[in-house]
PDB file of C-alpha atoms in Angstrom:
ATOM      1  CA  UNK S   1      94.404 221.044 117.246  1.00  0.00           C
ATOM      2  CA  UNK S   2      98.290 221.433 116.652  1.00  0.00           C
ATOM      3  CA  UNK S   3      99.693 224.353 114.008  1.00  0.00           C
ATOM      4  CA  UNK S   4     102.002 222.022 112.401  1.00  0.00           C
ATOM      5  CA  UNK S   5     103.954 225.524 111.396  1.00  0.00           C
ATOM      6  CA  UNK S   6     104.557 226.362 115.369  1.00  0.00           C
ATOM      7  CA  UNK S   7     103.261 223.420 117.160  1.00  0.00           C
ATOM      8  CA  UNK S   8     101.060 225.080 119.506  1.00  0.00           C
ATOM      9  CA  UNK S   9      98.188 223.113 120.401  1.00  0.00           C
ATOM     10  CA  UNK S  10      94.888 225.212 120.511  1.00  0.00           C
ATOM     11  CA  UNK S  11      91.426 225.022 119.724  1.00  0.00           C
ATOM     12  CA  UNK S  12      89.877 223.919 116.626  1.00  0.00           C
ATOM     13  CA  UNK S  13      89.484 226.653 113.831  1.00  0.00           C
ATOM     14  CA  UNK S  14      90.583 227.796 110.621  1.00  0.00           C
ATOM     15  CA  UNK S  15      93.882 229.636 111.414  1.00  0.00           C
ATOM     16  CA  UNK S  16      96.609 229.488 113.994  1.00  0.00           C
ATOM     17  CA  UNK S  17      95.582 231.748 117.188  1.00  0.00           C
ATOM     18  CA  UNK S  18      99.704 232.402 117.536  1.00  0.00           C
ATOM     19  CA  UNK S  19     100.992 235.462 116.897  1.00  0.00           C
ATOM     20  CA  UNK S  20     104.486 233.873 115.264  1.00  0.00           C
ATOM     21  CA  UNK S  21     101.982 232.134 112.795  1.00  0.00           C
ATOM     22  CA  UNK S  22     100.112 235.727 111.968  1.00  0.00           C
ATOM     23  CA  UNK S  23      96.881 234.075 111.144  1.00  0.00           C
ATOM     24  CA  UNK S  24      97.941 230.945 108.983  1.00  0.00           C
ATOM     25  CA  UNK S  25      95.278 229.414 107.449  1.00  0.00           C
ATOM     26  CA  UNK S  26      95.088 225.548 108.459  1.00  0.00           C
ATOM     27  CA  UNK S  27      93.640 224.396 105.228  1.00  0.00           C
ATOM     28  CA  UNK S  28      91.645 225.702 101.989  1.00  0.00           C
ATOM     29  CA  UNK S  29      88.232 224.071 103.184  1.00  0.00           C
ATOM     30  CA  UNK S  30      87.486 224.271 106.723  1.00  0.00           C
ATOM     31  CA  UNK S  31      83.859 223.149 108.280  1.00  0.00           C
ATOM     32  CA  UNK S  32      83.154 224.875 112.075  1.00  0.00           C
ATOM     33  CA  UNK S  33      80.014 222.881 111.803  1.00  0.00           C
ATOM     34  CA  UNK S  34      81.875 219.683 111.245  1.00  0.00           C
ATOM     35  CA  UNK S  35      85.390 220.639 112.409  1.00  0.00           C
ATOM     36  CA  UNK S  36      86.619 219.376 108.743  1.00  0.00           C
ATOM     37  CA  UNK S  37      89.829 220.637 107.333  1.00  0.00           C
ATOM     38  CA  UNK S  38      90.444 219.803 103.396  1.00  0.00           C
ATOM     39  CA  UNK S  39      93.148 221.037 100.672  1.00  0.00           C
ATOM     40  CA  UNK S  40      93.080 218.279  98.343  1.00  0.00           C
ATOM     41  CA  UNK S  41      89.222 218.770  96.825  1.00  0.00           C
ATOM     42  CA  UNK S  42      86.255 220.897  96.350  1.00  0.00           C
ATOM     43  CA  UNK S  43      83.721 220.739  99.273  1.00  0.00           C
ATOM     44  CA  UNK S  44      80.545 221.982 100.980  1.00  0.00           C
ATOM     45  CA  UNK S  45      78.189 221.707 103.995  1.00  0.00           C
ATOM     46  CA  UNK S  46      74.647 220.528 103.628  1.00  0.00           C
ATOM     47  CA  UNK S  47      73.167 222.113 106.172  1.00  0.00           C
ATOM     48  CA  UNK S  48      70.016 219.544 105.785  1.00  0.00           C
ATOM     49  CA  UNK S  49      72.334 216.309 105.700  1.00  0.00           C
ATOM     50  CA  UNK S  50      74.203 217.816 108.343  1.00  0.00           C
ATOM     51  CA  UNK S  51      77.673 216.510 106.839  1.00  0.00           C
ATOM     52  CA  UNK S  52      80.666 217.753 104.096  1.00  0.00           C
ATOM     53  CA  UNK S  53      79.933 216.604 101.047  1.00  0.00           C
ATOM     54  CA  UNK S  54      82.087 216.494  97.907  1.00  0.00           C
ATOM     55  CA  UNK S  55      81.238 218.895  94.995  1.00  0.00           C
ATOM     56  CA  UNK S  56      81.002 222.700  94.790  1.00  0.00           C
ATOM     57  CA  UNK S  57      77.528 223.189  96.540  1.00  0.00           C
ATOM     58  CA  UNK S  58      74.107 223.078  96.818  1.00  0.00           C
ATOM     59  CA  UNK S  59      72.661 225.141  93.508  1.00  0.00           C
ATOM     60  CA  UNK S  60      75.702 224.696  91.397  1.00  0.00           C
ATOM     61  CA  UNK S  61      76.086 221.051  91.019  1.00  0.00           C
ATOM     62  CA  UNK S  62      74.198 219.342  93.955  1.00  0.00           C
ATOM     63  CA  UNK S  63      70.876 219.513  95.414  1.00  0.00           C
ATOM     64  CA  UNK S  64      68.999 218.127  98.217  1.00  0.00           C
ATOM     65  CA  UNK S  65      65.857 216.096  98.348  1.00  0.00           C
ATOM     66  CA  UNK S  66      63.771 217.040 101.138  1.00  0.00           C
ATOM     67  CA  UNK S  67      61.759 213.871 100.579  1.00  0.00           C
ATOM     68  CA  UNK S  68      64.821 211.397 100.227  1.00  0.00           C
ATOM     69  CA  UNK S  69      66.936 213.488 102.756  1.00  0.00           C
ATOM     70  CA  UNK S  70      70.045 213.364 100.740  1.00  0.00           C
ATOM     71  CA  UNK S  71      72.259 215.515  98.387  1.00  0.00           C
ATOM     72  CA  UNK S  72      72.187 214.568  94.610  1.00  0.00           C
ATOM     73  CA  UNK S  73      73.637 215.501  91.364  1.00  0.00           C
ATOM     74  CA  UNK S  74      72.049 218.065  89.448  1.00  0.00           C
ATOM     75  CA  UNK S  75      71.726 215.344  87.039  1.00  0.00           C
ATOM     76  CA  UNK S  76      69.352 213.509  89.003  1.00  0.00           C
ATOM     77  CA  UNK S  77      67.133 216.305  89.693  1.00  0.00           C
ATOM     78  CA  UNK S  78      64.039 214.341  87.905  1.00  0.00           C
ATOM     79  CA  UNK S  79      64.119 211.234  90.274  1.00  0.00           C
ATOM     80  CA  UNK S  80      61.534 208.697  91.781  1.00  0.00           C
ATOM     81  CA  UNK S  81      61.877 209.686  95.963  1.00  0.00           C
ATOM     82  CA  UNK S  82      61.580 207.016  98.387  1.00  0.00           C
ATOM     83  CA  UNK S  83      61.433 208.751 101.623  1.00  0.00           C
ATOM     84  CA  UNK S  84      65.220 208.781 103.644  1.00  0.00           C
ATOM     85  CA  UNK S  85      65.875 206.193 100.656  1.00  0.00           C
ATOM     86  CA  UNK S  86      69.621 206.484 101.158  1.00  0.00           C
ATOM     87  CA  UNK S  87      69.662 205.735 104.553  1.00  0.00           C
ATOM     88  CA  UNK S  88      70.608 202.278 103.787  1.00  0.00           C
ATOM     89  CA  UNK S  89      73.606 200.094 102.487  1.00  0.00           C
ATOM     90  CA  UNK S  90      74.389 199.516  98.868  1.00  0.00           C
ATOM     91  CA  UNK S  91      72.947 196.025  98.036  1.00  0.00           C
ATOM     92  CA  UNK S  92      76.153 195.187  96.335  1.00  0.00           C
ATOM     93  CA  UNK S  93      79.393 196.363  98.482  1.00  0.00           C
ATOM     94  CA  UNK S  94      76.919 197.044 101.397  1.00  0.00           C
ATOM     95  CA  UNK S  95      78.563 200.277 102.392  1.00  0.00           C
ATOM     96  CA  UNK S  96      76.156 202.743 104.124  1.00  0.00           C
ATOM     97  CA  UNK S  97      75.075 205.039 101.128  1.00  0.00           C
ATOM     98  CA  UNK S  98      73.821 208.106 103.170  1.00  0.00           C
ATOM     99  CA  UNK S  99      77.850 209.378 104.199  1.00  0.00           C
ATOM    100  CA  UNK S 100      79.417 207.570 100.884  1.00  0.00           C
ATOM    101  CA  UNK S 101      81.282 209.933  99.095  1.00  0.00           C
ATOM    102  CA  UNK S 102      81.039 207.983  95.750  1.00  0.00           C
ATOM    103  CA  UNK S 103      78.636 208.921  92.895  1.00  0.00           C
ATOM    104  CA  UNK S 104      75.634 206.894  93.678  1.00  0.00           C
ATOM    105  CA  UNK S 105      72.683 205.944  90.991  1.00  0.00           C
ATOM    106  CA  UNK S 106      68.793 206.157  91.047  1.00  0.00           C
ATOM    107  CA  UNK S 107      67.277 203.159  90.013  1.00  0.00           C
ATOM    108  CA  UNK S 108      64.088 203.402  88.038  1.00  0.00           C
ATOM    109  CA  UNK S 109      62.296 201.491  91.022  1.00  0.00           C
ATOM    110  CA  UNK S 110      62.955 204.013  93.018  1.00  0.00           C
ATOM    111  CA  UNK S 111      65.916 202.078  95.153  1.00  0.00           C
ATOM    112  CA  UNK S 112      69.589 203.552  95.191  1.00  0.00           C
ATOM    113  CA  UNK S 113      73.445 201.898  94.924  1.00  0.00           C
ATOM    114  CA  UNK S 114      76.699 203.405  94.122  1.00  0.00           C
ATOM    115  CA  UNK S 115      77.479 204.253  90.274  1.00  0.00           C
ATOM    116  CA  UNK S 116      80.069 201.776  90.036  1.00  0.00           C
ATOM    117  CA  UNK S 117      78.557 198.605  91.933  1.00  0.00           C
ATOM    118  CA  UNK S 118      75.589 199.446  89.459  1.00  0.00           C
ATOM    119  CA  UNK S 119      78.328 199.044  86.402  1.00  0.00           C
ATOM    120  CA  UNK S 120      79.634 195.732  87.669  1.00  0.00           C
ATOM    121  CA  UNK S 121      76.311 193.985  88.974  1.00  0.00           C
ATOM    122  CA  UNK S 122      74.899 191.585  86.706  1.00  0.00           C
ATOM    123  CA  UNK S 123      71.395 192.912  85.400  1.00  0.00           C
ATOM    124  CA  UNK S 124      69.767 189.760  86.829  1.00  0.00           C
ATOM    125  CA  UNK S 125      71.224 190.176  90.193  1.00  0.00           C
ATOM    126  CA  UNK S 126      69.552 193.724  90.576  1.00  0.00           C
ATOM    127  CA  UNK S 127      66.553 192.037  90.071  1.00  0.00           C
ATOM    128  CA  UNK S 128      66.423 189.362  92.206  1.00  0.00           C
ATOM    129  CA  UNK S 129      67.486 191.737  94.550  1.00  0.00           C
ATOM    130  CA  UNK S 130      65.156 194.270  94.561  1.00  0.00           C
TER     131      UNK S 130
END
């Protein structure tokens, strides 16, 4: 890692290790588990997903399924689980859903997609689909 303030390269953590820099902080967020630096929005570690997630944390406005293995929105606490059921691609922009960082949408068959394919999918594409 390079302190952008002093431009000594070191080793990955949260402040500079320079004495010129007197303990800078490199960002607002930073991950040792992920070596993630962020200033721009609100994030946590799931320790169960193993990954930085957008939103304040686990408890406040996320949870995780231990069944689906995935963080959701308090919201979508009452859900149908399908076991690692987010380990998959959307079926509409096929991007991998699992480390997606947008909103993504329980179906009531149990299956998954982000928020937004969900709003521009025709109804009787979803179920051909699934």
């Amino acid at each position: 890692m390079m302190c952008m303030n002093c431009l000594k390269v070191q080793p990955v953590g949260p402040v500079c290790s320079t004495p010129f820099c007197n303990g800078l902080s490199m960002a607002k967020y930073y991950c040792s588990y992920c070596k993630f630096f962020n200033d721009e929005r609100t994030v946590y570690h799931c320790s169960f997903c193993n990954l930085c997630r957008l939103g304040q944390g686990l408890g406040i406005d996320f949870f995780h399924c231990m069944t689906c293995n995935y963080c959701f929105g308090i919201k979508l606490l009452d859900h149908k689980c399908r076991e690692k059921g987010l380990e998959t691609n959307c079926p509409i922009c096929c991007d991998f859903l699992f480390t997606s960082s947008a909103a993504v949408k329980a179906l009531p068959c149990g299956y998954f997609m982000h928020s937004t394919c969900f709003q521009v999918a025709p109804c009787y594409l979803l179920c051909f689909y699934i």
